[in-house]
Coordinates of C-alpha atoms in Angstrom, one line a residue:
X477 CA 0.0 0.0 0.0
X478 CA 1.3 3.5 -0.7
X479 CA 2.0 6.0 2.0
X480 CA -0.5 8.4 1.2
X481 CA -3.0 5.3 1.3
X482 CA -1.4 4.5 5.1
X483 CA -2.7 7.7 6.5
X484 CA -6.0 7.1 6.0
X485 CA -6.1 3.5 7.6
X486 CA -4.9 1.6 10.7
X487 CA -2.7 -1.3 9.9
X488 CA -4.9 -4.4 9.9
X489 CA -7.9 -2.5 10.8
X490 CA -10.8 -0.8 8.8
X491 CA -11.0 2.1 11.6
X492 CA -10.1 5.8 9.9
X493 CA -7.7 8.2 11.5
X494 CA -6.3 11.4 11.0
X495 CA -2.8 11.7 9.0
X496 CA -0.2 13.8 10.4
X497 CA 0.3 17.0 8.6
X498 CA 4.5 16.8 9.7
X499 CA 4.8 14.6 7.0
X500 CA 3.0 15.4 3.9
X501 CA 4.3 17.5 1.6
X502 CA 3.0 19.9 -0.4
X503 CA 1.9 17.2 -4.2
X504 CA 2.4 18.5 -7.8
X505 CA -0.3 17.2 -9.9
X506 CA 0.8 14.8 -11.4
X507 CA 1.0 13.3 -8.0
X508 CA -2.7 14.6 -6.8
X509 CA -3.7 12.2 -10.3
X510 CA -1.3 9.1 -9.5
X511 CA -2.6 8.9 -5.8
X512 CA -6.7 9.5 -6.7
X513 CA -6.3 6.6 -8.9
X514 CA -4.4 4.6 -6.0
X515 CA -7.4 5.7 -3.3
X516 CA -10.0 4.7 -5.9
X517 CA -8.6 1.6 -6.7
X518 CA -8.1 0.4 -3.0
X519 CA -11.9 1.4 -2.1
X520 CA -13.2 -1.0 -4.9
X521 CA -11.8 -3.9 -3.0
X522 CA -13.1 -2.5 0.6
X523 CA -16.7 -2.5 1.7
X524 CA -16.8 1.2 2.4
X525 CA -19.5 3.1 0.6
X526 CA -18.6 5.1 -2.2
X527 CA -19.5 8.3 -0.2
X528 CA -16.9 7.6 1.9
X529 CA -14.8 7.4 -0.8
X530 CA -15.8 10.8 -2.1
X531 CA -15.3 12.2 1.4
X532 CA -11.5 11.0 2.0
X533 CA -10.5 12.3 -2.2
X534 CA -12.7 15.9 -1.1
X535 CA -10.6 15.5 2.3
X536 CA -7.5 15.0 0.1
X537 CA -7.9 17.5 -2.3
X538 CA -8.8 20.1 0.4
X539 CA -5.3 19.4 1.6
X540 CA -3.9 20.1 -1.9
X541 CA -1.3 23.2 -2.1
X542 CA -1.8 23.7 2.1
X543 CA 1.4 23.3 4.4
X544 CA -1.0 22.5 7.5
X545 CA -4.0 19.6 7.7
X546 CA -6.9 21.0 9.0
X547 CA -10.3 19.0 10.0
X548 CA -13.1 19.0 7.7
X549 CA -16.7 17.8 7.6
X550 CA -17.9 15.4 5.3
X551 CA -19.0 16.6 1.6
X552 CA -22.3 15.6 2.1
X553 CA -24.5 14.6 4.3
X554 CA -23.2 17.8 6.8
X555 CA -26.5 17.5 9.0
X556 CA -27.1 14.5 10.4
X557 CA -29.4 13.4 13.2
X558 CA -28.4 10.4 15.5
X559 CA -31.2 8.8 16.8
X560 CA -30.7 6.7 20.3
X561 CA -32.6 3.2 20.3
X562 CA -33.2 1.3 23.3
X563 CA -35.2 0.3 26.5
X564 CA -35.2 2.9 29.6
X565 CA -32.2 2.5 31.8
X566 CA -29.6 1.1 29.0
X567 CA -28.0 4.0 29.6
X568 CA -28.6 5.8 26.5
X569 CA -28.8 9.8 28.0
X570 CA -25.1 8.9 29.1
X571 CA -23.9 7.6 25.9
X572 CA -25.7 10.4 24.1
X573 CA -24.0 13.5 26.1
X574 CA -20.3 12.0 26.0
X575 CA -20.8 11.5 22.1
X576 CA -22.0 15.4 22.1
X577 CA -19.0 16.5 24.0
X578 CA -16.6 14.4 22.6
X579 CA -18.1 15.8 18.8
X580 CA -18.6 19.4 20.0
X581 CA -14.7 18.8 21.1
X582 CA -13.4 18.0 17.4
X583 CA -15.5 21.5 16.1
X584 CA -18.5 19.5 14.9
X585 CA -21.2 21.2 16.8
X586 CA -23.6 19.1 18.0
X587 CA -26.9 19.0 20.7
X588 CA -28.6 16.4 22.7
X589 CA -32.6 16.8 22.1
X590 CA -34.1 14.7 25.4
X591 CA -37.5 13.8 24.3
X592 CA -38.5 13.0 27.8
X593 CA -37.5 17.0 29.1
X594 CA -39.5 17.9 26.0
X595 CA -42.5 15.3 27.6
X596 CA -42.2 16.6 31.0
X597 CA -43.0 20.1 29.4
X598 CA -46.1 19.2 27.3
X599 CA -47.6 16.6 29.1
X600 CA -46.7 16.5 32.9
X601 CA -44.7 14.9 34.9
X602 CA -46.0 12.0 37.2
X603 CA -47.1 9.6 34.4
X604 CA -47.8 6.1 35.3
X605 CA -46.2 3.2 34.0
X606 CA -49.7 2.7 32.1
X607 CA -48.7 5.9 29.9
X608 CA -46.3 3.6 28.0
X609 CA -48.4 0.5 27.6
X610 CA -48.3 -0.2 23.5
X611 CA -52.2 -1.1 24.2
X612 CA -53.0 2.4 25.8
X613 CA -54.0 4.1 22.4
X614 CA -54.2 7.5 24.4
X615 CA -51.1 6.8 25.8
X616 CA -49.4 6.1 22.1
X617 CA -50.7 9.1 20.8
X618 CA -49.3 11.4 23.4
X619 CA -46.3 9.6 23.1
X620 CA -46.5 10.1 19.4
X621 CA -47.2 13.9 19.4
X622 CA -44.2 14.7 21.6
X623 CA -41.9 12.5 19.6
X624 CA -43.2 14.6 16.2
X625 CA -42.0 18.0 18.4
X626 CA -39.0 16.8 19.4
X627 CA -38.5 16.3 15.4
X628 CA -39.7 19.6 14.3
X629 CA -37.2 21.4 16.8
X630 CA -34.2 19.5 15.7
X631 CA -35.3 20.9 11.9
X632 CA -35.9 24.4 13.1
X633 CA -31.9 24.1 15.2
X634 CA -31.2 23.2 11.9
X635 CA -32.3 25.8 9.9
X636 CA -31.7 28.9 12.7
X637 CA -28.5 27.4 13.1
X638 CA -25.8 27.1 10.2
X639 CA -23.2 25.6 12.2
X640 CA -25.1 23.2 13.3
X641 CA -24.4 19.3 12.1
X642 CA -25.2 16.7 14.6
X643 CA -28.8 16.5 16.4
X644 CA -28.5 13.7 19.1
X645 CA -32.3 12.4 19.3
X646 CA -32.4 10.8 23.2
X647 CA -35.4 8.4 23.2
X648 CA -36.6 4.7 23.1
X649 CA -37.3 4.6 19.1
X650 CA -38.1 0.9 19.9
X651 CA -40.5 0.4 17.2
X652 CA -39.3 0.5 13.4
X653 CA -43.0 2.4 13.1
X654 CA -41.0 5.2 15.4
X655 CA -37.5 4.5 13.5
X656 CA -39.4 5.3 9.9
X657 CA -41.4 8.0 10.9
X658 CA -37.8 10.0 12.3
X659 CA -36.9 8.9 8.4
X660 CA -39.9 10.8 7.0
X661 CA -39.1 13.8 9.0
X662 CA -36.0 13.9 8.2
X663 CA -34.7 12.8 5.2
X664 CA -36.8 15.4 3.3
X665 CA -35.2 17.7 4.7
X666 CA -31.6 17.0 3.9
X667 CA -30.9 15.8 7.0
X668 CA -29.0 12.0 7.1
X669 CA -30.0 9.2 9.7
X670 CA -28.3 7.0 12.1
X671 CA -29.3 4.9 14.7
X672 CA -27.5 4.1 18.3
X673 CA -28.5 1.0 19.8
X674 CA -27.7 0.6 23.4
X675 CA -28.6 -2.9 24.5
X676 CA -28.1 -4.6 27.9
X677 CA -29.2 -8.3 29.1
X678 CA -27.5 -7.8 32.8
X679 CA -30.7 -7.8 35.0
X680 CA -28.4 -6.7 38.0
X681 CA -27.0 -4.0 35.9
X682 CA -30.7 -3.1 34.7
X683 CA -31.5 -2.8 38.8
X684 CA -28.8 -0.3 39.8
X685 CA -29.4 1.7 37.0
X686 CA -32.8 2.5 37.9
X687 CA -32.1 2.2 41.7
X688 CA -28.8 4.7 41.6
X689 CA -30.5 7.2 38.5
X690 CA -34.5 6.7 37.3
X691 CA -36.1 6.8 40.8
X692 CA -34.3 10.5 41.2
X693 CA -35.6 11.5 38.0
X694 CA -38.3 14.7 37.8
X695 CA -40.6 12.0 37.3
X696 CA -40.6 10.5 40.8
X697 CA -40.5 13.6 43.1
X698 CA -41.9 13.0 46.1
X699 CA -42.8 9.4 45.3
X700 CA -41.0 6.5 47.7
X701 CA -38.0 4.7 46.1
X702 CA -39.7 1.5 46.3
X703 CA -42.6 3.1 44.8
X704 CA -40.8 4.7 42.0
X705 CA -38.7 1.3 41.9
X706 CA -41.7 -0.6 41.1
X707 CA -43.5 2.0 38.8
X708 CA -40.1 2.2 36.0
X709 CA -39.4 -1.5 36.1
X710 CA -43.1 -1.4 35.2
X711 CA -42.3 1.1 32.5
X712 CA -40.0 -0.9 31.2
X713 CA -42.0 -4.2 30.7
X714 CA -44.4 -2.4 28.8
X715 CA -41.6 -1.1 26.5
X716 CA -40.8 -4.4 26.1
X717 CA -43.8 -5.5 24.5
X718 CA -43.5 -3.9 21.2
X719 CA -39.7 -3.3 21.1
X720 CA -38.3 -4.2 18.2
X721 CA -34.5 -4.7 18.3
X722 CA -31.6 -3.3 15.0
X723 CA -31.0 -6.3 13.1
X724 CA -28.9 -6.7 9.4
X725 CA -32.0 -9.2 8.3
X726 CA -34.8 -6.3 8.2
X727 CA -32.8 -2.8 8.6
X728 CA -29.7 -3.2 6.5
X729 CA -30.3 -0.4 4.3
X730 CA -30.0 1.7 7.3
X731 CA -26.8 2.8 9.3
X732 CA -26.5 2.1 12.8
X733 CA -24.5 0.9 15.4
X734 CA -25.6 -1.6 18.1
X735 CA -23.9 -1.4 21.5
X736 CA -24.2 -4.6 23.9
X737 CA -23.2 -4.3 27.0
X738 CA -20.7 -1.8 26.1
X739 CA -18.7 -5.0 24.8
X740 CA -19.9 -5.7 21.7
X741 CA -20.4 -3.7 18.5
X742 CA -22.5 -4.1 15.3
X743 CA -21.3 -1.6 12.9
X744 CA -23.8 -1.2 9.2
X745 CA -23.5 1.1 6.6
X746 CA -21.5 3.9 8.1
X747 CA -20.9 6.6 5.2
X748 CA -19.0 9.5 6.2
X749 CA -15.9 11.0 8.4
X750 CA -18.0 11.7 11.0
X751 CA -20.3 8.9 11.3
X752 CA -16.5 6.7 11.3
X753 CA -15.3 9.1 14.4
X754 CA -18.7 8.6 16.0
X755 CA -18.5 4.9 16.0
X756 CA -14.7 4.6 16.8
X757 CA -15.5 7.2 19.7
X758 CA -18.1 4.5 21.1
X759 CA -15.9 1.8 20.9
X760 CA -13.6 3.2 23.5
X761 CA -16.2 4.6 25.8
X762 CA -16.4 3.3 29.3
X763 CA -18.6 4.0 31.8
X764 CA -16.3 6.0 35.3
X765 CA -16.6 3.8 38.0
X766 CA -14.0 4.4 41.2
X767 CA -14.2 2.5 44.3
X768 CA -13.3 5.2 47.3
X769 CA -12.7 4.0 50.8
X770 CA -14.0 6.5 52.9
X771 CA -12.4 6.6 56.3
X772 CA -8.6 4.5 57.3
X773 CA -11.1 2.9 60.1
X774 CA -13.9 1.8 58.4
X775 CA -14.2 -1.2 55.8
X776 CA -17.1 0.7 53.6
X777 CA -16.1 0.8 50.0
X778 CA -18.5 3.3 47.5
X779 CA -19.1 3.0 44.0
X780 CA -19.0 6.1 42.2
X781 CA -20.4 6.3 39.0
X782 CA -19.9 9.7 37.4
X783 CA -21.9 10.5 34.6
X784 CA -22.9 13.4 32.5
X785 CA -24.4 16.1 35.0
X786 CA -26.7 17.4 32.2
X787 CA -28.2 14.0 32.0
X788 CA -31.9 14.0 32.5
X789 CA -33.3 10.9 32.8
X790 CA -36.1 9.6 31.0

């Protein structure tokens, strides 16, 4: 493989990264010409998407007659929407405010759209578990009205905001009847899809999750912890009875990633720079957990979880 073609790609791995700007020098053109035909030849024989392709020759040829690499968005595609998937207490609302921070970090502004905050405001707090039973028609609709405002504020950031590029959508999403109508909203209006699955099959996890964050949540003030306990597991059984997991066999056409247990990864149809960051970014991302002891004469041992202080539960 040539070196221009090692800056773009890890040895042995299909993860991009950055080159370093120290040691490319400035290409004549007939360079620029023998090196596009290189990249071009290389991504036949790789499963990336030929918008990827486009991006890393625009990325190239951005770089062309410069001294200095700078970072630069994708050629198209430059508003995107990530749309979180999931049951309550995977922790999704912390997996959605790191990837904000870490994207807001590289200059790719981005915002975290909580549809439960937005819930909260138009419909009250204090809802039953009952609010979210697939069979409660009144119940769906609500839930389906808020989700539709949710979308029409990310458009309107959108189009108020020109630096804009990366809505975070925090909800469930755990139909595909949800998934296609954040599609229809968006794709119309130029504004590219992907989908963050946050899975988890730990049952003890599941418990402190709720026990150590949901019961605190605006929805539970003034309610008992075993009361609010007992009310969100609830919640989440009747989430359970319509969710409707990622898979390759019925939503390949789409691109998402599908985190289990923050172990395991299913990457589809990423196609663009950012997207590629996005997914290498939640491939390293741990949840803080410090064990403090806190007196030399006592034995008690804490876990601390730190997590996003903006988080609001939903």
């Amino acid at each position: 493989m040539p070196d221009f073609l090692k800056t773009f790609y890890v040895p042995s791995s299909e993860h991009l990264i950055e080159y370093d700007s120290a040691s490319v020098t400035t290409p004549t053109d007939d360079m620029f010409e023998s090196q596009k035909k290189q990249l071009m030849e290389v991504e036949k024989s790789r499963t990336w998407s030929g918008s990827l392709m486009d991006t890393k020759l625009g990325e190239f040829q951005t770089t062309f007659g410069q001294e200095r690499y700078t970072r630069s968005l994708p050629m198209s595609h430059s508003k995107q929407c990530y749309a979180m998937v999931g049951l309550p207490a995977r922790g999704k609302s912390y997996i959605a405010h790191r990837l904000a921070r870490y994207l807001n970090w590289i200059g790719v502004k981005s915002k975290v759209f909580n549809v439960g905050k937005y819930r909260r405001e138009l419909v009250g707090v204090n809802m039953s578990c009952d609010y979210y039973d697939p069979n409660n028609s009144d119940g769906a609709d609500s839930r389906k009205m808020v989700a539709g405002h949710v979308l029409t504020k990310i458009v309107e950031w959108f189009r108020d905001d020109p630096e804009a590029k990366i809505a975070i959508l925090d909800a469930t999403n755990t139909t595909r009847e949800r998934r296609d109508m954040i599609l229809d909203r968006c794709l119309p209006e130029n504004i590219k899809v992907m989908f963050i699955e946050s899975a988890l099959d730990d049952p003890t996890i599941e418990e402190n999750n709720i026990k150590e964050h949901k019961i605190r949540c605006p929805d539970y003030q003034g309610c008992e912890p075993d009361t609010a306990f007992k009310d969100f597991s609830e919640r989440i059984t009747n989430y359970k009875k319509a969710y409707q997991t990622l898979c390759l066999d019925l939503d390949r056409e789409l691109s998402f990633i599908r985190v289990s247990n923050i172990t395991q990864f299913h990457i589809n149809n990423i196609s663009c720079n950012v997207q590629s960051k996005s997914a290498y970014f939640l491939m390293n991302i741990r949840t803080n957990t410090q064990l403090l002891s806190t007196s030399p004469d006592t034995a008690r041992v804490r876990s601390i979880r730190r997590v996003a202080s903006e988080e609001i539960p939903t």
